[in-house]
Short mmCIF file of C-alpha atoms in Angstrom, two decimals:
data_model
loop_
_atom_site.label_atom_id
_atom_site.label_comp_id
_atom_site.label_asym_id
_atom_site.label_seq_id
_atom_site.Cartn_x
_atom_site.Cartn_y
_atom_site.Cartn_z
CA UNK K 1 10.22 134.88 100.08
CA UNK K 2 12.92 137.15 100.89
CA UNK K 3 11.75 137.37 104.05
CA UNK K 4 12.21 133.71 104.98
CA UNK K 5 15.69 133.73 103.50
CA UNK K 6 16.22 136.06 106.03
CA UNK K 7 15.14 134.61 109.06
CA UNK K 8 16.72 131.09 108.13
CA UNK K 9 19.98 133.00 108.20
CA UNK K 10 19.26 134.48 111.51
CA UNK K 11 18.87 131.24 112.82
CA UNK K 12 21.61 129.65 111.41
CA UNK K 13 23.72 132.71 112.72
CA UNK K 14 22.11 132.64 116.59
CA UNK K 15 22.72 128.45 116.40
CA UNK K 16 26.47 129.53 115.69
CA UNK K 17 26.77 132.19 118.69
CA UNK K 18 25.34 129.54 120.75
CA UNK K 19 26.97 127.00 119.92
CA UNK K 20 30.26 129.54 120.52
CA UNK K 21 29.19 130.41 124.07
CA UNK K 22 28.33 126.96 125.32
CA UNK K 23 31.86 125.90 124.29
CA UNK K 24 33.33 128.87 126.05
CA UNK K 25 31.25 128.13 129.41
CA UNK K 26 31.89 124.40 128.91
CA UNK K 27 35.32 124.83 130.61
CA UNK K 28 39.01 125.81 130.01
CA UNK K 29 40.69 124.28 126.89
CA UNK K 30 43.97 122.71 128.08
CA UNK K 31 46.73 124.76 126.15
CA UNK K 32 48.45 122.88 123.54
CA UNK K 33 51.87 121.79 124.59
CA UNK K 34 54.73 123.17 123.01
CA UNK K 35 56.36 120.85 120.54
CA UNK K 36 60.58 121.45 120.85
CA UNK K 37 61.60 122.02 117.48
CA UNK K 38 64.86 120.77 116.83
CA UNK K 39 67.40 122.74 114.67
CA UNK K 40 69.70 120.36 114.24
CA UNK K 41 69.59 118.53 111.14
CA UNK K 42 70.50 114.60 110.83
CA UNK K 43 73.89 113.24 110.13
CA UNK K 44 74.76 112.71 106.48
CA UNK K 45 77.79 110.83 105.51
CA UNK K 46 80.81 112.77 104.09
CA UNK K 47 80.88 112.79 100.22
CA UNK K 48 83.51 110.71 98.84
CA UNK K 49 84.82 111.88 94.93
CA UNK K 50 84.64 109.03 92.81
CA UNK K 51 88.26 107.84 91.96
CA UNK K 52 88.70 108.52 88.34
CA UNK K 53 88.04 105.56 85.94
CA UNK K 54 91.11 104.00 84.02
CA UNK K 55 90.52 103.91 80.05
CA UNK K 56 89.27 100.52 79.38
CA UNK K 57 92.18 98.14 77.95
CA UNK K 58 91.37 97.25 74.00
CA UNK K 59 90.13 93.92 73.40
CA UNK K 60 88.53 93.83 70.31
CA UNK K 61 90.15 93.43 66.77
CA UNK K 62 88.92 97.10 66.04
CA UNK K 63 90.29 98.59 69.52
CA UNK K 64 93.32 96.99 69.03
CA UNK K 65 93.88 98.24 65.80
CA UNK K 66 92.50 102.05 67.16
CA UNK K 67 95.24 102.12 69.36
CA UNK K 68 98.05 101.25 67.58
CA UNK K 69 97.30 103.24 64.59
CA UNK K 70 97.38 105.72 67.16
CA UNK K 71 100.31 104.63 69.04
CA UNK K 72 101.92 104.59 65.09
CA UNK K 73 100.78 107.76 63.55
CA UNK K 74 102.00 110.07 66.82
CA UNK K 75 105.49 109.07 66.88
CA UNK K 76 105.86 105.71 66.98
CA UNK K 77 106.63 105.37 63.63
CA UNK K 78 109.27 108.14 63.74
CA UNK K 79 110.77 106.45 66.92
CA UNK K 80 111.00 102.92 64.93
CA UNK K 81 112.17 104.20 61.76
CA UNK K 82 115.32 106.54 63.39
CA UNK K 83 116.06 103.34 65.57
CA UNK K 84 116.70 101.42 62.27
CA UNK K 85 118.29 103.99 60.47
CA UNK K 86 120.70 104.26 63.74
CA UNK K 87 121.55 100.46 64.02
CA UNK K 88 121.94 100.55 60.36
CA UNK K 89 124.67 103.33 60.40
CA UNK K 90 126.35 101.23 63.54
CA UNK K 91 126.90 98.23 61.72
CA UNK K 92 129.19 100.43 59.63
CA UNK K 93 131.94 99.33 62.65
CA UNK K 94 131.36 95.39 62.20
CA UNK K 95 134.82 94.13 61.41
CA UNK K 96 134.84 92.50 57.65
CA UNK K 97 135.41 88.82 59.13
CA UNK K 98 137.31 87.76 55.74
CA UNK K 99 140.22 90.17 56.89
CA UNK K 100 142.87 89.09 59.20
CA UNK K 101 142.72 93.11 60.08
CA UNK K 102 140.36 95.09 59.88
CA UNK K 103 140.80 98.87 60.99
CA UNK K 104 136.71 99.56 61.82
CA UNK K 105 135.55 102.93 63.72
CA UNK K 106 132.48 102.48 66.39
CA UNK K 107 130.30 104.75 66.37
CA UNK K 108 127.02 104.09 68.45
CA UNK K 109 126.38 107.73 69.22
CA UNK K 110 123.19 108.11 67.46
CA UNK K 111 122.13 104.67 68.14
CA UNK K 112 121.99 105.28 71.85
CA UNK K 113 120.04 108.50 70.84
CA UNK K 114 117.51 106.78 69.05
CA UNK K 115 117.30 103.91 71.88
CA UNK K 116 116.73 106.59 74.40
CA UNK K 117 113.54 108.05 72.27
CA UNK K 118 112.90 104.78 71.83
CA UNK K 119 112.36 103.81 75.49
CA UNK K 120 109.72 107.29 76.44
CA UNK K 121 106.97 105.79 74.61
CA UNK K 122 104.86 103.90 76.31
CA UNK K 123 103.84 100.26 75.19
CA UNK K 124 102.74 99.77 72.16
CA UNK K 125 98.78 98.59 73.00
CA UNK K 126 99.02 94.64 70.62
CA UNK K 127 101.02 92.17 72.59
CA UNK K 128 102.85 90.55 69.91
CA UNK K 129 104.00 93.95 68.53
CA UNK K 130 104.91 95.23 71.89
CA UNK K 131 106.73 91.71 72.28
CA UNK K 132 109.30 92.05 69.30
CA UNK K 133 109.50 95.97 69.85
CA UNK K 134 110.64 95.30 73.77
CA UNK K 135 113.04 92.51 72.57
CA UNK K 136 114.43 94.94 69.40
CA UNK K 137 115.47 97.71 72.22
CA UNK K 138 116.90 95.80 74.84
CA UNK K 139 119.28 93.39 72.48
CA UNK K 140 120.63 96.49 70.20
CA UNK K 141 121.66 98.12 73.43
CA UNK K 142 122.77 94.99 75.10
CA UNK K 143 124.74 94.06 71.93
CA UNK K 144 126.00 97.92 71.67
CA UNK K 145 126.96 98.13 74.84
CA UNK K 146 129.53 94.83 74.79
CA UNK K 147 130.46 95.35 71.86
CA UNK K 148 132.04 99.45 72.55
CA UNK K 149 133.08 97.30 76.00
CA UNK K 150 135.31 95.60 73.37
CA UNK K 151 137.37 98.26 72.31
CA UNK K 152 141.04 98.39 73.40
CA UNK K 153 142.10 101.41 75.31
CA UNK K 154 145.64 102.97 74.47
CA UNK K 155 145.83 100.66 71.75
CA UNK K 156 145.47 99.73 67.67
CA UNK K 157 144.68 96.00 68.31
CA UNK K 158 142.42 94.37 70.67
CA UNK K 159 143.38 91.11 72.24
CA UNK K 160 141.88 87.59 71.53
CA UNK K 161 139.71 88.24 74.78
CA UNK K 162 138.50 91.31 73.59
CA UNK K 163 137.68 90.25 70.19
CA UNK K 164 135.38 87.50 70.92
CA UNK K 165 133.78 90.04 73.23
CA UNK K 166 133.12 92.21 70.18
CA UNK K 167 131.91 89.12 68.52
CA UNK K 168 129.40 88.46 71.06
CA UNK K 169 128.01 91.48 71.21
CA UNK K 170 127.43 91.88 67.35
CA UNK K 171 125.82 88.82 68.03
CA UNK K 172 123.24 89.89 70.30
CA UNK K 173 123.07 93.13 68.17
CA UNK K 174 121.68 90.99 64.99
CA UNK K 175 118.99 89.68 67.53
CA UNK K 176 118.03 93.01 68.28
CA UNK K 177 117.55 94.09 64.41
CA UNK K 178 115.99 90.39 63.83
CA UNK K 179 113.72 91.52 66.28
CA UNK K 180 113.11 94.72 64.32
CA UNK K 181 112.44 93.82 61.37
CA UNK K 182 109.55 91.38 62.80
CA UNK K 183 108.38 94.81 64.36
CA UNK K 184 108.04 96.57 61.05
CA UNK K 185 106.66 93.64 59.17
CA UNK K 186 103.71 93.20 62.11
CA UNK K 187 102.93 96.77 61.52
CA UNK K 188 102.42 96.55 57.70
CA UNK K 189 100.61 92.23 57.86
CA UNK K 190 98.33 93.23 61.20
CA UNK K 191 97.36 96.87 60.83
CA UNK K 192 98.69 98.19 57.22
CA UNK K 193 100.55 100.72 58.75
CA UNK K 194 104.49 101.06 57.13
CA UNK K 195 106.94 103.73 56.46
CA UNK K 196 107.13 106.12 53.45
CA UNK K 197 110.59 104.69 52.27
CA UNK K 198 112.90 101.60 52.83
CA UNK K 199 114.62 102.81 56.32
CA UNK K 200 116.78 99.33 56.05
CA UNK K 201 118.58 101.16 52.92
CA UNK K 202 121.77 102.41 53.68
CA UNK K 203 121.99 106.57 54.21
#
């Protein structure tokens, strides 16, 4: 038996060698051509960075309310309750209108202070609010401004001219704090948000 295992593989091994030289005697294999390998890679289009998304604007009730609760509680509520405190202290130049003279001393310095803090933040993220806020600052400077316009130079008394100047501008100045006091009172209905203390009280 081991014999014929060994033979068999003879065989099998001569069948190979023959089968090796008639494929050498057979003829000349054609060389494979040579593929050209190219090194250059394809194309690709230039990555463009993704501009950077804009926060989303709140439109829910609970966004809204997120973001001016935010808006309130870093600074805005400081900024609202110096600008009343401010056009409170102004009014102490309103002429008393039951005098026939009245020798009043204007004063808007730290109302224009206040306005100017006023006017950095940004707006305040409810409509409505923002609405009555916008109006508040632009008629207590409007009404500020016409009213200091009023005041004579080189002299004790203003003229009729001037005096219904002053008139109209404390006009336009109770718009503004009109306007104000519908600011406040949004805050505290809408979003429960109000100051410590009274700022309307006189300092």
């Amino acid at each position: 038996m081991p014999l014929l295992f060994t033979v068999v593989t003879a065989i099998l091994l001569t069948a190979c060698a023959g089968a090796d030289s008639d494929s050498a005697v057979g003829g000349t294999t054609p060389s494979a051509r040579p593929t050209t390998t190219s090194n250059s890679s394809p194309a690709q289009s230039p990555i463009r960075p993704s501009s950077p998304t804009a926060s989303p604007t709140p439109s829910t009730a609970a966004q809204i309310t997120e973001a001016v609760t935010h808006w309130y509680q870093y600074g805005g509520e400081t900024a609202m309750v110096s600008l009343i405190e401010e056009a409170v202290k102004a009014e102490t130049g309103r002429p008393n209108q039951n005098e026939d003279f009245d020798l009043v001393i204007l004063n808007f310095s730290g109302l224009e202070g206040a306005l100017s803090t006023a006017q950095l933040f940004g707006s305040i993220p409810d409509p409505k609010t923002q609405r009555t806020w916008s109006e508040a600052i632009d008629r207590l400077e409007e009404g500020a401004r016409e009213v200091q316009a009023s005041a004579p130079e080189g002299r004790t008394f203003q003229s009729p001219t001037e005096a219904g100047q002053a008139l109209r501008g404390w006009s336009t100045f109770d718009e503004g704090l009109k306007s104000l006091q519908k600011t406040q009172a949004r805050f505290d209905r809408a979003f429960g948000l109000k100051p410590p203390s009274d700022p309307w009280r006189e300092q």
